[in-house]
């Protein structure tokens, strides 16, 4: 599917996105030259451990980074608009209108001082010249769409009167108010109860498919990725170490880190009964100061001297990975080539 | 495996400096704290060594040499800061005045600290009715106008150093109670407190060895702030003529005595006021600085 | 919300009652109010006569009961010194003090809130440092001394403002500044801290993600939440200010209730002092009560609970 789409101009195109944070002890290279494309209606899942730069990447696209973070990129294009060069005004016009965002913490991401209705209406009226009445109608329509009953009466409620699951539904409705083309969801279910997580996630996926919205879903839950992703990006220590169509990445993981991750979760048909699940020993290295070579080398079982040097890009588009081993050391692990 | 030597820059030491080293570094980097503590220390030494440092007897009147100008306004080094309306050496009175201010400030803060901490910790630890009573008392205390009540009591009992100290000590416990109550509430639910209770430690023991060490930072901050508060209040009472009584050298009283001449000799008001300002500023900076360097939320 | 208001009202009443008892009994500290009133030269018979005249021979609780009963009807007895009903004496003076208090808190809020917001928007900037300096210096500045300096500078040397009295609005400028400056540091610090916290909160990020402009983010989304605790503090400060007006009024010779308090304390005029302590306390209690109600109304989380 993605092969066909590759010939079409991508909706979001990122090349060499780099984020540096100056600290007292040196520069923290939080995100180091990542590339990815996202087409209309596609779902890209970015997976990785906490601190790998997933959230920062999403904020960088939104232009919502803290002021002290330096952002640079060869290309950061949204539907032909250069987001790096865009003015504050232009960015403001895009945010909430064509690109919407859903944050991790539904408990705190709604303003406690205003009603749900006020906040939904504001989301629309910031970008569209519509009356309050029309905006309220739209709000009710979307609240019903995200599965909230008695939507009209909910409008006058305050966030603290709703449960976490309901609030996240409101946040999703708010993101959809202007019919965006891209939604960035940063671990939208992490803070919720496990039973609610699945509901919210299916709702999100269902709605994005139905409304043909592209989505970047940031998560560390590989089970989720397997179910919803068209494309997967595996992030480690500020780099996308492996990208590709979900079926390829899950079917034939190339990077040793990706394989390590996949060994950590049980896979039907692959993981044998009674077999121990894998772990990746060690911790994510510090990214302060000059970072040379492969950042995974301190934890990689296949480390060689060359891992300290420049790491070549391997594989064929759309499935690519970064490793000194041409086969990502698949052979060394006894995996089929 | 040979590659995983400690030389690899990615494997840099993760264990940072010790908490003590961090604290020292923070203290050294905090200008306000260093300045405040320095000034307080110098004034403390001056107050203690007053009899040695003062060039004259602060009570000795010399009516022939009244209102001599300070040396920077054309006076002589005989009276570096001039003399007051009774010919008393101004520098000597300032130096002895430091004793009065620091004595009143520290003893009043001590008294109110003991009262307020006892009330606050009891309220936070026991909760329920004890908490309700303490909260009520704090409300009552806050409702009473401090300056007015202090003035009235001092007027009735007579303005001696002891009375002023006692009145301020009995009036300024509110902030101690409020902060200590909140801090105790926070600490009370921690696991180590439950652990101590579980192994059968007595209530006084739990309070003294589990609760107090963890809230003492906050206590020190309030002690400094209330000390500054007490010093300012004493000066205000003395200025209004209902605090420390003449001829005791109090900075507030000196401002009051200089007030009538301030049109012609403004330095009579300026000098004690500036000294008072600097002392209170220094104590406050020290308190704020202590809060900054010991605040648990900024300990990362 | 009604149960909350009723509960707060009951508590306020109880506090007021306790304060009334304390302010009444304070004046028995000297042991014998009759002797204190008669003066040092009075004979034993004179003291006895005064004791009977003012009813000091009755048990203290009885005296308190009667005093409270009369006070509730607005009768605080007669001033020993002015030989006038205390209530009319205070009523005459209260307008000056109230004017001063309102001007003072307005001045404090108008300087402290914008400064606190500006400081929070750009932490560690020049404006943040200036605000911090002003608040630290303000806390250390003895108000009586600050007042005198202003008088010398603007009242006498520059002759811009009248140095004392209360006949025109210009007379209130310097007292307002001195009184307001006293409340400014605390309000500024709380505004700054509140704004800093709110600006780092998730819902501010949400507002930005919606495409709201900076002005809208700051004032509609952030300030609305950060201002809630400032309301309580302003009420508390207003109560403190009225109590502290005694210093300011005595410096600027403003003949308000604070000045009256100073005069009557210096003259051992017990009924006036008692009444003033009670009235200043009542103001504090009323202000904090109103602030609690206003707060509950501003904060939806409290409104519905």
Short mmCIF file of C-alpha atoms in Angstrom, two decimals, chain C residues 21-220:
data_model
loop_
_atom_site.label_atom_id
_atom_site.label_comp_id
_atom_site.label_asym_id
_atom_site.label_seq_id
_atom_site.Cartn_x
_atom_site.Cartn_y
_atom_site.Cartn_z
CA UNK C 21 -13.24 38.12 74.26
CA UNK C 22 -9.50 38.47 73.79
CA UNK C 23 -9.67 42.16 72.96
CA UNK C 24 -11.86 42.74 75.99
CA UNK C 25 -9.67 40.81 78.39
CA UNK C 26 -6.41 42.30 77.07
CA UNK C 27 -7.18 45.43 79.03
CA UNK C 28 -7.32 43.57 82.32
CA UNK C 29 -3.66 42.73 81.83
CA UNK C 30 -2.57 45.61 83.98
CA UNK C 31 -4.39 44.03 86.91
CA UNK C 32 -6.53 46.96 87.94
CA UNK C 33 -8.02 49.05 85.14
CA UNK C 34 -9.47 51.49 87.66
CA UNK C 35 -6.03 52.33 89.04
CA UNK C 36 -4.62 52.67 85.55
CA UNK C 37 -7.46 54.97 84.60
CA UNK C 38 -7.23 57.11 87.72
CA UNK C 39 -3.58 57.84 87.15
CA UNK C 40 -0.58 57.64 89.46
CA UNK C 41 -1.53 60.54 91.71
CA UNK C 42 -5.05 59.31 92.55
CA UNK C 43 -5.96 58.43 96.11
CA UNK C 44 -7.47 55.11 97.16
CA UNK C 45 -10.92 56.66 97.40
CA UNK C 46 -10.71 58.10 93.90
CA UNK C 47 -9.81 54.69 92.55
CA UNK C 48 -12.75 53.11 94.39
CA UNK C 49 -15.09 55.75 92.98
CA UNK C 50 -13.85 55.07 89.44
CA UNK C 51 -14.14 51.36 90.02
CA UNK C 52 -17.81 51.71 90.89
CA UNK C 53 -18.51 54.29 88.22
CA UNK C 54 -17.22 52.04 85.42
CA UNK C 55 -18.45 48.82 87.01
CA UNK C 56 -14.97 47.31 87.40
CA UNK C 57 -16.08 45.87 90.75
CA UNK C 58 -18.23 43.26 89.02
CA UNK C 59 -16.88 39.86 87.88
CA UNK C 60 -14.97 40.09 84.58
CA UNK C 61 -17.31 37.72 82.72
CA UNK C 62 -20.30 39.83 83.67
CA UNK C 63 -18.52 42.92 82.43
CA UNK C 64 -17.63 41.13 79.20
CA UNK C 65 -21.20 39.96 78.71
CA UNK C 66 -22.53 43.45 79.10
CA UNK C 67 -19.82 44.95 76.89
CA UNK C 68 -20.50 42.41 74.14
CA UNK C 69 -24.26 42.90 74.40
CA UNK C 70 -23.82 46.66 74.05
CA UNK C 71 -21.20 46.27 71.32
CA UNK C 72 -23.60 44.16 69.26
CA UNK C 73 -26.01 47.09 69.39
CA UNK C 74 -23.25 49.41 68.23
CA UNK C 75 -22.59 50.89 71.64
CA UNK C 76 -18.95 50.72 72.71
CA UNK C 77 -19.31 53.00 75.75
CA UNK C 78 -17.85 56.42 76.20
CA UNK C 79 -14.28 57.42 75.48
CA UNK C 80 -12.38 58.26 78.70
CA UNK C 81 -10.42 60.95 76.95
CA UNK C 82 -12.73 62.47 74.36
CA UNK C 83 -15.82 62.13 76.57
CA UNK C 84 -17.80 61.10 73.49
CA UNK C 85 -19.48 57.85 72.50
CA UNK C 86 -16.77 55.59 71.10
CA UNK C 87 -19.00 54.49 68.23
CA UNK C 88 -19.52 57.99 66.85
CA UNK C 89 -15.84 58.76 67.40
CA UNK C 90 -14.84 55.74 65.30
CA UNK C 91 -17.56 56.29 62.71
CA UNK C 92 -16.16 59.77 62.07
CA UNK C 93 -12.67 58.43 61.53
CA UNK C 94 -13.37 55.24 59.63
CA UNK C 95 -13.92 56.80 56.21
CA UNK C 96 -10.34 58.06 56.04
CA UNK C 97 -8.97 54.64 56.96
CA UNK C 98 -11.25 52.83 54.54
CA UNK C 99 -10.31 55.20 51.72
CA UNK C 100 -6.66 54.62 52.51
CA UNK C 101 -7.12 50.86 52.67
CA UNK C 102 -8.96 50.67 49.35
CA UNK C 103 -6.41 52.95 47.65
CA UNK C 104 -3.58 50.95 49.18
CA UNK C 105 -4.77 47.54 48.03
CA UNK C 106 -5.66 48.94 44.60
CA UNK C 107 -2.19 50.39 44.25
CA UNK C 108 -0.63 47.12 45.41
CA UNK C 109 -2.68 45.03 42.98
CA UNK C 110 -2.15 47.39 40.06
CA UNK C 111 1.62 47.25 40.48
CA UNK C 112 2.11 43.71 41.77
CA UNK C 113 -0.07 41.71 39.38
CA UNK C 114 1.29 43.12 36.08
CA UNK C 115 4.82 42.91 37.45
CA UNK C 116 4.30 39.33 38.61
CA UNK C 117 2.83 38.33 35.24
CA UNK C 118 5.63 40.02 33.31
CA UNK C 119 8.23 38.36 35.52
CA UNK C 120 6.65 34.95 35.02
CA UNK C 121 6.50 35.31 31.22
CA UNK C 122 10.23 35.84 31.04
CA UNK C 123 11.92 34.27 34.05
CA UNK C 124 15.42 35.60 34.75
CA UNK C 125 14.92 38.53 32.39
CA UNK C 126 15.64 42.12 33.40
CA UNK C 127 12.02 42.67 34.34
CA UNK C 128 12.01 39.54 36.50
CA UNK C 129 15.09 40.76 38.31
CA UNK C 130 13.65 44.22 38.84
CA UNK C 131 10.44 42.67 40.20
CA UNK C 132 12.41 40.39 42.49
CA UNK C 133 14.52 43.31 43.71
CA UNK C 134 11.44 45.43 44.39
CA UNK C 135 9.79 42.65 46.34
CA UNK C 136 12.85 41.81 48.41
CA UNK C 137 13.51 45.49 49.11
CA UNK C 138 9.84 46.11 49.83
CA UNK C 139 9.75 43.42 52.48
CA UNK C 140 12.76 44.91 54.22
CA UNK C 141 11.69 48.56 54.06
CA UNK C 142 10.40 49.85 57.42
CA UNK C 143 7.16 51.57 56.41
CA UNK C 144 7.52 54.41 58.92
CA UNK C 145 10.95 55.19 57.53
CA UNK C 146 9.82 54.91 53.92
CA UNK C 147 7.02 57.36 54.74
CA UNK C 148 9.40 59.86 56.30
CA UNK C 149 11.74 59.67 53.29
CA UNK C 150 8.82 60.34 50.94
CA UNK C 151 7.75 63.31 53.06
CA UNK C 152 11.23 64.81 53.02
CA UNK C 153 11.67 64.18 49.30
CA UNK C 154 8.28 64.94 47.73
CA UNK C 155 6.63 66.93 50.48
CA UNK C 156 9.41 69.27 51.53
CA UNK C 157 12.33 69.29 49.10
CA UNK C 158 10.39 69.02 45.81
CA UNK C 159 7.06 70.35 47.17
CA UNK C 160 5.08 68.14 44.79
CA UNK C 161 2.71 66.73 47.38
CA UNK C 162 1.29 67.91 50.70
CA UNK C 163 3.32 66.31 53.50
CA UNK C 164 0.44 65.73 55.93
CA UNK C 165 -3.29 66.01 56.43
CA UNK C 166 -6.27 64.57 54.55
CA UNK C 167 -8.12 67.47 52.95
CA UNK C 168 -7.49 66.74 49.24
CA UNK C 169 -6.90 63.66 47.14
CA UNK C 170 -3.24 64.61 46.78
CA UNK C 171 -2.91 64.05 50.51
CA UNK C 172 -3.64 60.37 49.96
CA UNK C 173 -0.94 59.72 47.35
CA UNK C 174 2.03 59.19 49.62
CA UNK C 175 0.12 57.26 52.31
CA UNK C 176 -1.31 55.03 49.57
CA UNK C 177 2.15 54.28 48.23
CA UNK C 178 3.55 53.52 51.68
CA UNK C 179 0.64 51.30 52.63
CA UNK C 180 0.40 49.63 49.22
CA UNK C 181 4.12 49.00 49.03
CA UNK C 182 3.78 46.92 52.16
CA UNK C 183 1.38 44.49 50.49
CA UNK C 184 3.06 44.48 47.08
CA UNK C 185 5.89 41.95 47.58
CA UNK C 186 3.66 39.12 48.75
CA UNK C 187 1.11 39.67 45.97
CA UNK C 188 3.82 39.93 43.34
CA UNK C 189 5.55 36.75 44.46
CA UNK C 190 2.31 34.82 44.53
CA UNK C 191 1.27 36.09 41.08
CA UNK C 192 4.67 35.21 39.65
CA UNK C 193 4.76 31.76 41.23
CA UNK C 194 1.17 31.06 40.20
CA UNK C 195 1.74 32.18 36.62
CA UNK C 196 4.96 30.17 36.35
CA UNK C 197 3.20 27.06 37.54
CA UNK C 198 0.18 27.58 35.33
CA UNK C 199 2.28 28.40 32.25
CA UNK C 200 4.03 25.06 32.62
CA UNK C 201 0.79 23.16 32.90
CA UNK C 202 -0.58 20.81 30.29
CA UNK C 203 -3.69 22.83 29.56
CA UNK C 204 -1.60 25.80 28.47
CA UNK C 205 0.13 23.51 26.00
CA UNK C 206 -3.30 22.37 24.88
CA UNK C 207 -4.36 25.98 24.33
CA UNK C 208 -1.26 26.59 22.23
CA UNK C 209 -1.87 23.36 20.31
CA UNK C 210 -5.34 24.66 19.49
CA UNK C 211 -3.73 27.64 17.83
CA UNK C 212 -4.50 30.25 20.49
CA UNK C 213 -2.34 33.37 20.31
CA UNK C 214 0.04 34.37 23.09
CA UNK C 215 -2.24 37.06 24.49
CA UNK C 216 -5.15 34.69 24.65
CA UNK C 217 -3.01 31.97 26.23
CA UNK C 218 -1.67 34.35 28.87
CA UNK C 219 -4.79 36.19 29.85
CA UNK C 220 -7.69 33.91 29.10
#
